[in-house]
Amino acid sequence: DAGVIQSPRHEVTEMGQEVTLRCKPISGHNSLFWYRQTMMRGLELLIYFNNNVPIDDSGMPEDRFSAKMPNASFSTLKIQPSEPRDSAVYFCASGRVTYNEQFFGPGTRLTVL
Amino acid sequence: EDKVVQSPLSLVVHEGDTVTLNCSYEVTNFRSLLWYKQEKKAPTFLFMLTSSGIEKKSGRLSSILDKKELFSILNITATQTGDSAIYLCAVNQGAQKLVFGQGTRLTINP
């Protein structure tokens, strides 16, 4: 099993640019989660999907952030326009609806200059 | 506001010592408590606790939950340098939503 796959692993961009982070969950998992981790705020849930449907997006910081899950094997998190305060590590995790455990991807380290 | 608080935030010990990490929580709904270990990359799952008083054990690591006092502890005995990591506690509030604590950064010196 390849585990959760995220791309890119590192992203450096300039303020105002659009950023798209990608995630492929573990095959057979039907839940997908996007988290953001910073030193100040720790690990925060941004949004999660069950069976490709967004269930809770209350953690999305503002309208500049959007997430989609067009099918069971792919999700994107987009930031447009990006700002320096968006700099963080963004994790994608997947799991099964009937279980509590979530499996994390390696993360994307985003730096917005 | 739902919150999960871990202590200490940072801990430095010598190899062979025993450590106890703490996690307290105040949440509107509780389904389970999870411990994760985060080294340089992604958090990896350690334990899930749902019932009070039942110890979960894996090698030198063990954990227990007290749902009356709303806390959990993670013990590591005979620590090794490979145990150095950030240990994260999270509470599942149902519908799979995890609320994480800020983590304890554990450093094991040889």
Short mmCIF file of C-alpha atoms in Angstrom, two decimals:
data_model
loop_
_atom_site.label_atom_id
_atom_site.label_comp_id
_atom_site.label_asym_id
_atom_site.label_seq_id
_atom_site.Cartn_x
_atom_site.Cartn_y
_atom_site.Cartn_z
CA ASP A 1 0.00 0.00 0.00
CA ALA A 2 1.49 3.34 -1.05
CA GLY A 3 -0.12 5.29 1.74
CA VAL A 4 -1.53 8.78 1.32
CA ILE A 5 0.25 10.64 -1.46
CA GLN A 6 0.61 14.39 -1.49
CA SER A 7 2.13 16.72 -4.04
CA PRO A 8 4.07 18.86 -4.22
CA ARG A 9 6.18 18.13 -1.13
CA HIS A 10 7.50 21.66 -1.06
CA GLU A 11 6.07 24.81 -2.59
CA VAL A 12 7.55 28.29 -2.53
CA THR A 13 5.47 31.03 -4.08
CA GLU A 14 4.98 34.76 -3.98
CA MET A 15 2.15 36.53 -2.30
CA GLY A 16 -0.88 36.80 -4.53
CA GLN A 17 -0.21 33.65 -6.49
CA GLU A 18 -2.59 30.73 -6.66
CA VAL A 19 -1.47 27.54 -4.92
CA THR A 20 -2.93 24.09 -5.49
CA LEU A 21 -2.12 21.18 -3.20
CA ARG A 22 -2.99 17.65 -4.23
CA CYS A 23 -3.83 14.47 -2.36
CA LYS A 24 -4.45 10.86 -3.26
CA PRO A 25 -5.97 8.92 -0.36
CA ILE A 26 -5.34 5.29 0.45
CA SER A 27 -7.34 3.04 -1.83
CA GLY A 28 -10.55 1.89 -0.17
CA HIS A 29 -10.70 4.77 2.28
CA ASN A 30 -13.84 6.86 1.99
CA SER A 31 -12.96 9.79 4.23
CA LEU A 32 -10.42 12.49 3.45
CA PHE A 33 -9.16 15.28 5.69
CA TRP A 34 -7.11 18.43 5.08
CA TYR A 35 -5.08 19.81 8.01
CA ARG A 36 -2.75 22.73 8.46
CA GLN A 37 0.12 22.69 10.95
CA THR A 38 1.99 25.75 12.26
CA MET A 39 4.15 26.32 15.29
CA MET A 40 1.68 28.80 16.71
CA ARG A 41 -1.58 26.94 16.18
CA GLY A 42 -0.53 23.31 16.00
CA LEU A 43 -2.51 20.91 13.82
CA GLU A 44 -5.88 22.26 12.70
CA LEU A 45 -8.58 20.53 10.69
CA LEU A 46 -9.55 22.62 7.67
CA ILE A 47 -12.15 20.45 5.95
CA TYR A 48 -13.12 16.82 5.55
CA PHE A 49 -15.04 14.73 3.06
CA ASN A 50 -17.01 11.51 3.39
CA ASN A 51 -17.67 9.63 0.15
CA ASN A 52 -16.42 12.68 -1.80
CA VAL A 53 -18.94 15.01 -0.13
CA PRO A 54 -17.70 17.88 2.06
CA ILE A 55 -19.02 17.32 5.58
CA ASP A 56 -17.45 20.06 7.66
CA ASP A 57 -15.54 23.04 6.30
CA SER A 58 -15.77 25.17 9.43
CA GLY A 59 -12.00 25.11 9.76
CA MET A 60 -11.37 26.76 6.41
CA PRO A 61 -9.88 30.11 7.41
CA GLU A 62 -11.48 32.29 4.74
CA ASP A 63 -12.85 32.43 1.24
CA ARG A 64 -9.38 32.33 -0.25
CA PHE A 65 -9.31 28.63 0.63
CA SER A 66 -11.30 26.05 -1.29
CA ALA A 67 -11.20 22.26 -1.48
CA LYS A 68 -12.64 19.76 -3.90
CA MET A 69 -12.89 16.01 -4.15
CA PRO A 70 -14.04 15.15 -7.67
CA ASN A 71 -13.64 11.40 -7.11
CA ALA A 72 -12.66 8.86 -4.49
CA SER A 73 -8.97 8.95 -5.36
CA PHE A 74 -8.19 12.65 -5.65
CA SER A 75 -8.61 15.90 -3.75
CA THR A 76 -7.25 19.41 -4.06
CA LEU A 77 -6.84 22.30 -1.67
CA LYS A 78 -6.52 25.64 -3.38
CA ILE A 79 -5.45 28.99 -1.98
CA GLN A 80 -6.16 32.03 -4.15
CA PRO A 81 -4.65 34.53 -3.61
CA SER A 82 -1.98 33.25 -1.25
CA GLU A 83 -0.60 35.33 1.61
CA PRO A 84 2.53 34.98 3.78
CA ARG A 85 0.42 33.93 6.76
CA ASP A 86 -0.67 30.86 4.80
CA SER A 87 2.86 29.47 5.17
CA ALA A 88 2.53 26.14 6.95
CA VAL A 89 2.69 22.40 6.44
CA TYR A 90 -0.53 21.10 4.92
CA PHE A 91 -1.39 17.48 5.62
CA CYS A 92 -3.92 15.29 3.93
CA ALA A 93 -5.20 12.24 5.80
CA SER A 94 -7.58 9.46 4.88
CA GLY A 95 -9.59 6.88 6.74
CA ARG A 96 -12.80 4.92 6.75
CA VAL A 97 -16.10 6.40 7.88
CA THR A 98 -16.60 3.60 10.40
CA TYR A 99 -13.20 3.95 12.06
CA ASN A 100 -11.58 6.73 14.11
CA GLU A 101 -8.04 6.24 12.89
CA GLN A 102 -6.70 8.56 10.21
CA PHE A 103 -3.59 7.94 8.12
CA PHE A 104 -1.57 11.01 7.28
CA GLY A 105 0.33 11.84 4.12
CA PRO A 106 3.86 13.28 4.20
CA GLY A 107 2.60 16.85 3.98
CA THR A 108 3.26 19.81 1.71
CA ARG A 109 5.46 22.54 3.13
CA LEU A 110 4.15 25.81 1.74
CA THR A 111 6.13 29.03 1.93
CA VAL A 112 4.53 32.23 0.70
CA LEU A 113 7.00 35.08 0.31
CA GLU B 1 -14.78 26.27 22.81
CA ASP B 2 -13.54 22.71 22.45
CA LYS B 3 -9.92 22.32 23.49
CA VAL B 4 -7.25 19.72 24.03
CA VAL B 5 -4.30 20.73 26.20
CA GLN B 6 -1.06 18.82 26.41
CA SER B 7 1.70 19.13 28.96
CA PRO B 8 4.51 19.61 29.14
CA LEU B 9 5.03 21.38 25.82
CA SER B 10 8.65 20.32 25.79
CA LEU B 11 10.60 17.67 27.68
CA VAL B 12 14.27 16.70 27.59
CA VAL B 13 15.43 13.51 29.32
CA HIS B 14 18.27 11.03 29.19
CA GLU B 15 18.13 7.71 27.47
CA GLY B 16 16.72 5.08 29.81
CA ASP B 17 14.46 7.46 31.71
CA THR B 18 10.71 6.98 31.95
CA VAL B 19 8.46 9.82 30.79
CA THR B 20 4.78 10.63 31.26
CA LEU B 21 2.99 12.90 28.81
CA ASN B 22 -0.34 14.44 29.72
CA CYS B 23 -3.43 15.31 27.73
CA SER B 24 -6.54 16.96 29.13
CA TYR B 25 -9.63 17.86 27.19
CA GLU B 26 -12.83 19.85 27.26
CA VAL B 27 -15.10 19.00 24.36
CA THR B 28 -18.82 19.02 23.77
CA ASN B 29 -18.86 15.50 22.38
CA PHE B 30 -16.40 12.73 23.12
CA ARG B 31 -16.06 9.56 21.12
CA SER B 32 -12.44 8.56 21.56
CA LEU B 33 -8.95 9.87 22.29
CA LEU B 34 -6.03 9.17 20.01
CA TRP B 35 -2.27 9.47 20.43
CA TYR B 36 0.04 10.11 17.47
CA LYS B 37 3.81 10.30 17.15
CA GLN B 38 5.24 12.86 14.75
CA GLU B 39 8.88 12.66 13.81
CA LYS B 40 10.10 14.67 10.86
CA LYS B 41 7.09 14.14 8.68
CA ALA B 42 3.54 12.94 9.12
CA PRO B 43 1.90 11.92 12.40
CA THR B 44 1.71 8.17 12.83
CA PHE B 45 -0.97 6.48 14.90
CA LEU B 46 -0.09 5.03 18.30
CA PHE B 47 -3.25 4.34 20.32
CA MET B 48 -6.96 4.89 20.40
CA LEU B 49 -8.73 4.95 23.77
CA THR B 50 -12.46 4.83 24.28
CA SER B 51 -12.99 3.45 27.78
CA SER B 52 -11.72 4.61 31.14
CA GLY B 53 -9.22 2.58 33.07
CA ILE B 54 -8.22 0.17 30.32
CA GLU B 55 -4.53 0.43 29.56
CA LYS B 56 -3.38 0.14 25.98
CA LYS B 57 0.15 -1.13 25.60
CA SER B 58 2.61 -1.44 22.75
CA GLY B 59 6.15 -2.36 23.70
CA ARG B 60 7.56 0.35 25.94
CA LEU B 61 4.59 2.65 25.33
CA SER B 62 1.35 2.56 27.24
CA SER B 63 -1.63 4.83 27.60
CA ILE B 64 -4.72 5.13 29.74
CA LEU B 65 -7.84 7.29 29.72
CA ASP B 66 -9.86 8.80 32.56
CA LYS B 67 -13.21 9.98 31.23
CA LYS B 68 -14.33 11.27 34.60
CA GLU B 69 -11.38 13.59 35.04
CA LEU B 70 -11.10 14.18 31.27
CA PHE B 71 -7.49 13.30 30.72
CA SER B 72 -5.14 10.72 29.31
CA ILE B 73 -1.50 9.91 29.87
CA LEU B 74 1.09 8.37 27.61
CA ASN B 75 3.97 6.58 29.31
CA ILE B 76 7.25 5.64 27.70
CA THR B 77 9.61 3.45 29.72
CA ALA B 78 13.33 2.88 29.11
CA THR B 79 13.38 5.70 26.57
CA GLN B 80 15.62 5.54 23.51
CA THR B 81 16.88 8.27 21.19
CA GLY B 82 14.45 7.00 18.58
CA ASP B 83 11.58 8.05 20.83
CA SER B 84 12.47 11.69 20.19
CA ALA B 85 9.46 13.21 18.46
CA ILE B 86 6.40 15.37 18.93
CA TYR B 87 3.60 13.43 20.59
CA LEU B 88 0.12 14.59 19.66
CA CYS B 89 -3.10 13.93 21.48
CA ALA B 90 -6.42 14.26 19.65
CA VAL B 91 -10.04 13.87 20.64
CA ASN B 92 -12.59 12.48 18.22
CA GLN B 93 -15.85 14.32 18.69
CA GLY B 94 -17.85 12.03 16.49
CA ALA B 95 -18.31 12.25 12.75
CA GLN B 96 -14.54 11.71 12.60
CA LYS B 97 -13.68 15.28 13.55
CA LEU B 98 -10.38 15.33 15.44
CA VAL B 99 -9.35 18.19 17.71
CA PHE B 100 -5.60 18.11 18.32
CA GLY B 101 -3.56 19.38 21.22
CA GLN B 102 -0.49 21.46 20.59
CA GLY B 103 1.81 18.52 21.13
CA THR B 104 4.67 17.64 23.46
CA ARG B 105 8.15 17.83 21.97
CA LEU B 106 10.15 15.02 23.55
CA THR B 107 13.94 14.94 23.22
CA ILE B 108 15.91 11.92 24.40
CA ASN B 109 19.61 12.59 24.90
CA PRO B 110 22.08 9.70 24.76
#
